[in-house]
Amino acid sequence: MNDQTTPWHRKAAELTFDGRALIGGKRVDAIDGATFACISPVDGRRLADVARGNDKDIVAAVAAARAAFEDRRWAGMAPARRKRVLIRFAELLLEHRDELALTETLDMGKPIAASRATDVNAAANTLRWYGEAIDKVYDEIAPTADTSLALITREPVGVVGAIVPWNYPMLMASWKIAPALATGNSVVLKPSEKSPLTALRLGELALEAGLPEGVLNVVPGYGHEAGQALALHMDVDCIAFTGSTRVGKQIMQFAGQSNLKRAWTELGGKSPLIVCADVANLDRAVDAAIGSIFYNQGESCNAPSRLFVESSIKNEFLKRALAKVPEHAPGDPLDPQTAMGALVDDTQLQTVLRYIDAGVSEGAKLLAGGERARVDSGGFYVLPTIFDNVRNDMTIAREEIFGPVLSVLAFDDVAEAVRMANATSYGLQASVWTRDINKAHKVARALRAGTVHVNQYDEDDITVPFGGYKQSGNGRDKSLHALDKYTELKTTWIRLE
Ligand code: NAD
């Protein structure tokens, strides 16, 4: 870092990264020796050369995971011991909070305040929660006749391939590996090529916590190389994928083309937030709408990118919303005061700028932003952007932009708002704001989404499932429901003489 103005810049200058894969408990170069450059979106600096894993490295990692699964070095360990390992793993994340937060910020561009306070905590909490669940979840005995006993048990599925995106690298990895490890599986984790560094550190910390070698392997690399090889591998029993709907469709095909591995997908979104004229607290609705679409630079699968406002309050809503926009101005991600950081890379920046151009050319009215920012930094920043007069058939209302771009649509009747809200191929999350309890329930029931919020947007908890309807995917992360993804249901009939 050139700028030495904050303690975080000094720490960043001292930080070094090991970009090698983690296979069978050892840090190793890619078998072919290939690497790719890991570039920081903060300032365009090269952070590390990272192992460019391909099918050969995936074969090695799956073999290590299979060996670890077959000799039951992890699955066969007493549940209370496995629990202690995962809880220690969680503690180690917190003990390395500054290093992990800084790595995450440098690698994907989010503000250090968010990485430090939210991402590290949430990832550690995920590991701890599933660790604690290990010796608290019981199996079942079916109510059969006296002549037999039928046990219904959950067994680990075996080798789990986890493929994760770049927007919450540590958290998305922990949503996969925590329930997969808690249920006794071995894992091969393929982080995004855009943000591989914290996943590699997680692998090391897991070993330090006492996870046996080979149980968690981390292979960085490109999606069409390492990712595809993992999804096609004949000895992977389950693929847990978080990413775009486009690649999610391929993952389902790879599962079908290979060994019909269980394929779980957590995909994109185009989530609606509906504000009715009878909203009890307009300021709170404004804060939620603006804060949620601009959080994490708009790079959140559940970002409320379509805002439906009842016509009679739209002008007032927009006046208050525009007054909030400066609070989300992009700044230096290493400054603890910064609320919005950098987009993950130049490709994503160009994608967002193309969508903004599409909004303008298709006739939406640009109210705020619409331009690149902080060009001199060498990083990839865009202004928080709001479009008014959007129609539901415009590109910016239909496609996931994955950037800080809000589309505002007006409605006169809540049934019309629900119809427009549901007129999307996605179904991840939705929200309705009203003081009328009947309307709230009816709209919540009518919205086709995995999560519906009433008079709030971003409440979440590890105890509550997260996932989508329609093309937002078929899986649920978080909560005890996630354990179903990583286990086979076995019934054992015992004859009683
Ligand atoms: P992406 O689909 O491009 O990549 C996701 C992962 O898949 C990466 O690790 C990538 O290397 C890998 N990949 C790419 N092509 C592959 C292939 N052919 N075979 C196997 N693996 C392949 O998505 P992204 O740009 O990294 O992430 C953004 C997307 O993730 C958005 O659509 C966002 O909504 C979604 N997302 C969803 C959730 C959720 O829980 N539903 C959470 C976070 C992000």
XYZ file of C-alpha atoms and ligand atoms in Angstrom:
541
model
C 0.000 0.000 0.000
C 1.377 3.449 -0.854
C -0.850 5.271 1.563
C 0.351 4.869 5.152
C -2.300 7.039 6.771
C -4.121 4.541 8.960
C -2.915 1.657 11.135
C -4.643 -0.641 8.654
C -2.382 0.567 5.856
C 0.659 -0.197 7.977
C -0.697 -3.659 8.797
C -1.521 -4.229 5.140
C 2.045 -3.394 4.147
C 3.318 -6.046 6.580
C 0.888 -8.805 5.609
C 2.132 -11.639 3.395
C 0.028 -14.343 1.775
C 0.584 -17.991 0.997
C -1.316 -18.789 -2.184
C -0.591 -22.519 -2.237
C -3.368 -25.088 -2.110
C -4.051 -27.166 1.000
C -4.278 -30.875 0.200
C -3.976 -33.722 2.689
C -2.936 -31.283 5.411
C -0.009 -29.838 3.427
C 0.418 -26.538 1.627
C 1.313 -27.448 -1.957
C 1.848 -25.789 -5.318
C -0.467 -26.704 -8.158
C 0.742 -29.982 -9.697
C 1.424 -28.217 -13.006
C 3.092 -25.344 -11.140
C 0.630 -22.814 -12.574
C -0.429 -19.708 -10.642
C -2.731 -16.773 -11.155
C -2.322 -13.231 -9.890
C -4.496 -12.211 -6.975
C -5.163 -8.493 -7.474
C -6.535 -6.212 -4.759
C -9.574 -4.206 -5.900
C -8.656 -1.612 -3.262
C -5.809 -0.204 -5.382
C -5.005 -2.694 -8.131
C -1.982 -4.043 -6.239
C -0.875 -7.652 -6.777
C -1.351 -9.393 -3.439
C -0.072 -12.877 -4.200
C 0.455 -15.540 -6.802
C -2.110 -18.201 -6.090
C -1.988 -21.870 -7.097
C -4.080 -22.382 -10.218
C -5.579 -25.750 -9.410
C -6.945 -27.882 -12.236
C -8.355 -31.396 -12.620
C -5.096 -32.972 -11.391
C -5.153 -31.031 -8.129
C -8.835 -31.830 -7.695
C -8.082 -35.538 -8.167
C -5.407 -35.291 -5.460
C -7.677 -33.351 -3.086
C -10.618 -35.709 -3.573
C -8.306 -38.698 -2.968
C -7.126 -37.104 0.288
C -10.700 -36.375 1.326
C -11.825 -39.898 0.412
C -8.989 -41.492 2.389
C -9.834 -39.347 5.408
C -13.485 -40.309 5.130
C -12.916 -44.022 4.662
C -10.636 -44.490 7.675
C -13.115 -42.519 9.788
C -10.425 -40.322 11.321
C -13.054 -37.579 11.597
C -16.473 -39.208 11.194
C -15.500 -41.866 13.730
C -14.253 -39.432 16.336
C -16.489 -39.113 19.420
C -19.033 -36.338 18.860
C -17.881 -34.425 21.936
C -14.340 -34.332 20.510
C -15.503 -33.239 17.091
C -17.485 -30.530 18.766
C -14.385 -29.255 20.575
C -12.450 -29.109 17.288
C -15.071 -26.988 15.532
C -15.449 -24.698 18.529
C -11.676 -24.271 18.694
C -11.723 -23.551 14.945
C -14.254 -20.774 15.626
C -12.134 -19.366 18.440
C -9.088 -19.282 16.181
C -10.974 -17.138 13.687
C -11.648 -14.604 16.424
C -8.026 -14.757 17.624
C -6.945 -13.939 14.041
C -9.665 -11.350 13.574
C -7.475 -8.500 12.328
C -5.493 -10.635 9.923
C -8.588 -12.310 8.460
C -10.553 -9.062 8.223
C -7.680 -7.281 6.524
C -7.119 -10.166 4.115
C -10.808 -10.181 3.219
C -10.835 -6.426 2.651
C -7.681 -6.427 0.536
C -8.851 -9.431 -1.459
C -12.427 -8.409 -2.279
C -12.694 -4.712 -1.475
C -15.263 -4.514 1.331
C -14.719 -1.939 4.092
C -12.506 -3.036 6.967
C -15.187 -2.122 9.523
C -17.571 -4.647 7.955
C -14.957 -7.378 7.510
C -13.808 -7.007 11.075
C -17.141 -6.651 12.859
C -19.433 -8.690 10.642
C -17.698 -11.216 8.404
C -15.224 -12.623 10.924
C -17.873 -12.803 13.648
C -20.472 -14.390 11.411
C -18.047 -17.004 10.083
C -16.842 -17.858 13.597
C -20.409 -17.996 14.875
C -21.357 -20.392 12.074
C -18.522 -22.767 12.965
C -19.312 -22.556 16.669
C -23.049 -23.090 16.205
C -22.664 -26.195 14.048
C -19.921 -27.420 16.370
C -22.295 -27.124 19.303
C -25.000 -28.957 17.358
C -22.798 -32.046 16.902
C -23.751 -33.709 20.180
C -27.268 -32.312 20.391
C -28.966 -33.642 17.297
C -30.574 -37.058 17.839
C -31.744 -39.674 15.371
C -35.197 -41.292 15.386
C -36.958 -44.563 16.057
C -40.113 -45.065 14.018
C -43.425 -46.025 15.682
C -43.566 -49.556 14.192
C -45.217 -52.764 15.509
C -43.756 -54.784 18.416
C -42.205 -57.293 16.017
C -39.538 -54.942 14.735
C -37.530 -51.856 15.427
C -36.899 -49.288 12.707
C -34.026 -46.884 13.245
C -33.930 -43.720 11.149
C -30.399 -42.385 11.198
C -28.429 -39.680 9.447
C -25.042 -40.617 8.042
C -22.459 -38.342 6.422
C -22.778 -38.326 2.649
C -18.997 -38.778 2.248
C -16.870 -36.352 0.226
C -18.428 -32.902 -0.162
C -17.263 -30.490 -2.851
C -17.968 -26.889 -1.864
C -17.746 -24.138 -4.498
C -18.220 -20.594 -3.220
C -18.372 -17.039 -4.617
C -16.346 -13.946 -3.828
C -18.841 -11.584 -2.205
C -18.608 -12.963 1.347
C -15.676 -15.340 0.884
C -15.146 -16.407 4.489
C -18.818 -16.489 5.396
C -19.961 -18.430 2.332
C -17.157 -20.940 2.945
C -18.199 -21.339 6.578
C -21.885 -21.813 5.633
C -20.750 -24.863 3.639
C -17.899 -26.339 5.639
C -19.426 -25.973 9.128
C -22.511 -28.172 8.571
C -20.568 -30.505 6.246
C -17.858 -31.073 8.864
C -20.341 -31.198 11.739
C -22.037 -34.165 10.077
C -18.717 -36.018 9.667
C -17.954 -35.435 5.993
C -14.645 -34.664 4.331
C -14.577 -31.511 2.215
C -12.829 -30.119 -0.843
C -13.402 -26.358 -0.879
C -12.952 -24.379 -4.115
C -12.961 -20.642 -3.324
C -13.559 -18.033 -5.995
C -10.536 -17.103 -8.087
C -11.414 -13.488 -7.244
C -11.007 -13.909 -3.475
C -9.154 -17.107 -2.537
C -7.012 -15.925 0.366
C -9.187 -16.232 3.478
C -10.373 -19.724 2.489
C -6.751 -20.882 2.425
C -6.207 -19.435 5.897
C -9.385 -21.119 7.139
C -7.917 -24.440 6.011
C -4.771 -23.803 8.039
C -6.695 -22.708 11.128
C -8.846 -25.854 10.932
C -5.667 -27.968 11.128
C -4.440 -25.897 14.045
C -7.774 -26.509 15.776
C -7.216 -30.272 15.520
C -9.133 -31.202 12.369
C -7.322 -34.285 11.033
C -5.315 -33.895 7.833
C -7.233 -34.482 4.636
C -10.643 -33.705 6.134
C -10.685 -30.150 4.795
C -8.812 -29.488 1.547
C -8.749 -26.135 -0.209
C -8.001 -25.922 -3.937
C -7.973 -22.426 -5.446
C -8.400 -22.047 -9.180
C -10.747 -20.998 -11.952
C -14.322 -22.181 -12.171
C -13.986 -23.795 -15.599
C -10.903 -25.672 -14.423
C -10.857 -26.613 -10.726
C -14.575 -25.907 -10.151
C -15.764 -27.936 -13.115
C -13.400 -30.817 -12.278
C -14.820 -30.934 -8.753
C -18.434 -30.888 -9.927
C -17.729 -33.644 -12.500
C -15.626 -35.839 -10.208
C -16.990 -39.383 -9.922
C -15.927 -39.758 -6.293
C -17.524 -36.594 -4.924
C -20.812 -37.469 -3.228
C -22.290 -34.002 -2.898
C -21.611 -30.624 -4.434
C -22.639 -27.574 -2.443
C -22.558 -24.552 -4.715
C -23.116 -20.875 -4.050
C -22.813 -18.553 -7.021
C -24.609 -17.318 -10.093
C -27.713 -18.921 -11.550
C -25.868 -19.392 -14.853
C -23.171 -21.555 -13.265
C -25.705 -23.191 -10.912
C -27.457 -24.625 -13.974
C -24.147 -26.056 -15.164
C -23.510 -27.585 -11.748
C -26.804 -29.491 -11.953
C -25.783 -30.734 -15.403
C -22.331 -31.800 -14.177
C -23.984 -33.790 -11.399
C -26.213 -35.506 -13.946
C -23.352 -36.129 -16.378
C -21.176 -37.719 -13.721
C -22.290 -39.754 -10.704
C -25.589 -38.039 -9.895
C -23.964 -36.504 -6.852
C -26.338 -34.516 -4.670
C -26.240 -30.966 -6.029
C -27.276 -28.073 -3.810
C -27.422 -24.608 -5.278
C -27.710 -21.193 -3.604
C -27.926 -18.720 -6.464
C -28.695 -15.158 -7.495
C -31.523 -12.801 -6.689
C -33.437 -9.735 -7.785
C -35.212 -9.115 -4.533
C -38.202 -6.771 -4.210
C -38.839 -4.407 -1.311
C -42.428 -3.110 -1.262
C -43.278 0.060 0.671
C -46.979 0.782 1.123
C -48.349 4.252 1.824
C -49.494 3.107 5.275
C -45.931 2.256 6.342
C -45.580 2.983 10.078
C -42.083 4.442 9.943
C -41.028 5.872 6.606
C -37.511 6.745 7.761
C -36.881 3.202 8.842
C -38.060 1.932 5.456
C -35.749 4.415 3.709
C -32.805 3.332 5.861
C -33.472 -0.337 5.184
C -33.916 0.108 1.441
C -30.866 2.303 0.956
C -28.659 0.606 3.543
C -29.357 -2.888 2.192
C -28.859 -2.192 -1.514
C -25.616 -0.321 -0.899
C -24.210 -2.647 1.785
C -21.241 -4.692 0.558
C -21.139 -2.441 -2.566
C -24.445 -3.990 -3.631
C -22.670 -7.323 -4.044
C -25.156 -9.284 -1.960
C -27.329 -12.068 -3.377
C -30.270 -10.834 -1.292
C -29.789 -7.088 -1.967
C -33.207 -5.423 -2.460
C -32.441 -4.182 -5.952
C -36.088 -3.539 -6.908
C -37.887 -0.998 -4.755
C -41.670 -0.765 -5.215
C -43.118 2.380 -3.625
C -46.785 3.328 -3.502
C -47.238 6.309 -5.810
C -48.701 8.644 -3.168
C -45.488 8.536 -1.057
C -42.913 8.056 -3.772
C -41.697 11.659 -3.963
C -41.268 11.920 -0.200
C -39.566 8.525 -0.066
C -37.109 9.483 -2.796
C -36.366 12.853 -1.194
C -35.366 11.116 2.035
C -33.519 8.359 0.167
C -31.439 10.840 -1.816
C -30.483 12.619 1.400
C -28.988 9.321 2.609
C -26.893 8.575 -0.468
C -23.798 10.594 0.588
C -23.476 8.359 3.667
C -22.707 5.524 1.251
C -20.114 7.303 -0.853
C -17.265 4.965 -1.768
C -14.113 5.485 0.249
C -10.832 3.845 1.131
C -11.742 0.334 2.344
C -8.908 0.496 4.888
C -10.411 3.567 6.552
C -12.658 2.376 9.427
C -15.133 5.188 8.613
C -15.766 3.964 5.063
C -19.223 2.511 4.422
C -18.799 1.469 0.783
C -15.626 -0.077 -0.576
C -14.451 -1.293 -3.985
C -16.165 -3.669 -6.404
C -14.342 -6.970 -6.554
C -12.519 -6.369 -9.846
C -12.458 -4.448 -13.096
C -14.719 -7.019 -14.771
C -17.422 -6.473 -12.170
C -16.977 -2.697 -12.425
C -17.461 -2.841 -16.201
C -20.544 -5.071 -15.758
C -22.106 -2.576 -13.354
C -21.305 0.370 -15.646
C -22.864 -1.501 -18.586
C -26.071 -2.012 -16.595
C -26.121 1.672 -15.707
C -25.819 2.520 -19.425
C -28.667 0.096 -20.153
C -30.839 1.827 -17.543
C -30.235 5.213 -19.155
C -30.705 4.002 -22.717
C -33.929 2.116 -21.890
C -35.438 5.314 -20.447
C -35.046 5.070 -16.662
C -34.321 8.341 -14.879
C -30.902 8.518 -13.218
C -31.387 10.205 -9.824
C -28.011 9.560 -8.205
C -24.576 8.189 -9.057
C -24.126 6.396 -12.340
C -20.362 6.810 -12.565
C -17.067 5.307 -11.664
C -15.389 6.851 -8.583
C -11.925 7.062 -6.966
C -10.212 6.375 -10.300
C -6.876 7.691 -8.993
C -6.787 4.991 -6.317
C -6.097 2.352 -8.975
C -9.053 0.376 -7.583
C -12.576 -0.346 -8.842
C -15.216 1.936 -7.349
C -18.642 3.085 -8.471
C -21.013 5.654 -7.016
C -24.192 4.453 -5.300
C -26.771 4.697 -8.044
C -30.556 5.181 -8.018
C -32.866 4.957 -11.022
C -36.450 6.202 -10.917
C -39.245 5.505 -13.426
C -38.062 1.966 -13.930
C -40.395 -0.507 -15.610
C -40.352 -4.143 -14.609
C -39.429 -5.222 -18.140
C -36.270 -3.095 -18.272
C -32.936 -4.891 -18.135
C -32.013 -3.262 -14.804
C -35.235 -4.571 -13.231
C -34.875 -8.101 -14.613
C -31.206 -9.005 -14.332
C -29.044 -9.308 -11.259
C -26.548 -6.432 -11.424
C -24.574 -7.291 -8.296
C -23.549 -3.705 -7.701
C -24.889 -0.625 -5.885
C -27.740 0.102 -8.294
C -31.318 0.574 -7.099
C -34.323 0.457 -9.441
C -37.406 2.319 -8.205
C -40.860 1.354 -9.488
C -44.196 2.890 -8.493
C -47.465 1.085 -7.767
C -51.032 2.105 -6.917
C -52.431 -1.165 -5.656
C -50.577 -3.700 -3.502
C -51.805 -6.621 -5.618
C -50.094 -4.992 -8.588
C -46.898 -4.640 -6.528
C -46.978 -8.335 -5.599
C -47.553 -9.320 -9.216
C -44.551 -7.251 -10.346
C -42.448 -8.450 -7.398
C -43.087 -12.072 -8.372
C -42.552 -11.464 -12.099
C -38.923 -12.573 -11.960
C -37.027 -15.805 -12.439
C -35.522 -15.325 -8.977
C -37.044 -15.889 -5.533
C -34.426 -15.346 -2.875
C -35.796 -12.670 -0.585
C -38.567 -10.063 -0.407
C -39.890 -7.443 1.978
C -43.145 -5.597 2.596
C -43.638 -2.472 4.692
C -47.108 -1.680 6.046
C -48.814 -1.024 9.374
C -51.785 -3.196 8.340
C -51.317 -6.674 9.851
C -53.754 -8.286 7.417
C -52.022 -6.800 4.408
C -48.635 -7.824 5.806
C -49.672 -11.465 6.189
C -51.410 -11.649 2.839
C -48.512 -10.099 0.952
C -45.929 -12.196 2.816
C -47.863 -15.326 1.848
C -48.176 -14.237 -1.786
C -44.491 -13.379 -2.281
C -42.607 -16.254 -3.897
C -39.316 -16.075 -2.012
C -37.322 -18.194 0.414
C -37.258 -15.357 2.943
C -39.880 -12.645 3.402
C -39.367 -9.737 5.777
C -42.146 -7.592 7.172
C -41.203 -4.051 8.210
C -37.499 -4.906 8.134
C -35.023 -6.206 5.651
C -31.763 -7.542 6.942
C -32.495 -9.423 10.128
C -30.748 -12.770 10.076
C -29.569 -15.431 12.445
C -27.691 -18.689 12.130
C -30.769 -20.476 13.522
C -32.879 -19.475 10.497
C -32.611 -21.083 7.022
C -31.444 -19.024 4.044
C -32.091 -19.941 0.432
C -34.303 -19.375 -2.549
C -37.334 -20.329 -4.582
C -37.266 -20.688 -8.354
C -33.908 -19.947 -10.029
C -32.425 -18.656 -6.777
C -31.541 -22.283 -6.055
C -32.722 -25.393 -4.282
C -30.685 -25.507 -1.082
C -30.914 -23.936 2.329
C -27.827 -22.765 4.185
C -27.822 -22.082 7.941
C -30.006 -23.629 10.674
C -30.382 -27.351 11.370
C -32.069 -27.727 7.969
C -28.628 -27.360 6.323
C -27.586 -30.646 7.944
C -29.983 -32.456 5.602
C -27.820 -31.476 2.631
C -24.765 -33.259 3.948
C -26.359 -36.445 5.244
C -28.004 -39.545 3.847
C -31.127 -40.776 5.570
C -30.777 -44.459 6.458
C -33.418 -46.786 7.816
C -32.377 -49.935 9.624
C -35.048 -52.587 10.308
C -34.364 -54.978 13.180
C -36.561 -58.029 13.675
C -37.544 -58.541 17.300
C -38.150 -62.215 18.143
P -20.048 -17.476 -10.198
O -21.183 -18.399 -10.465
O -19.372 -16.830 -11.327
O -18.896 -18.266 -9.398
C -19.150 -18.926 -8.191
C -18.118 -20.008 -7.999
O -18.288 -20.965 -9.030
C -16.674 -19.532 -8.100
O -15.881 -20.238 -7.188
C -16.297 -19.900 -9.534
O -14.924 -20.116 -9.720
C -17.065 -21.191 -9.703
N -17.363 -21.535 -11.092
C -17.483 -20.714 -12.168
N -17.706 -21.428 -13.283
C -17.738 -22.725 -12.911
C -17.921 -23.942 -13.608
N -18.114 -23.965 -14.933
N -17.899 -25.096 -12.910
C -17.728 -25.093 -11.580
N -17.511 -23.972 -10.857
C -17.530 -22.796 -11.520
O -20.589 -16.437 -9.138
P -19.803 -15.221 -8.468
O -19.708 -14.125 -9.465
O -18.567 -15.724 -7.822
O -20.797 -14.826 -7.288
C -21.887 -13.997 -7.445
C -23.159 -14.788 -7.512
O -23.319 -15.568 -6.320
C -24.373 -13.887 -7.575
O -25.268 -14.383 -8.528
C -24.953 -13.987 -6.172
O -26.319 -13.701 -6.101
C -24.643 -15.407 -5.821
N -24.693 -15.625 -4.374
C -25.735 -16.347 -3.856
C -25.823 -16.548 -2.484
C -26.954 -17.348 -1.884
O -26.853 -17.757 -0.737
N -28.039 -17.586 -2.612
C -24.853 -16.003 -1.642
C -23.801 -15.277 -2.205
C -23.734 -15.093 -3.579
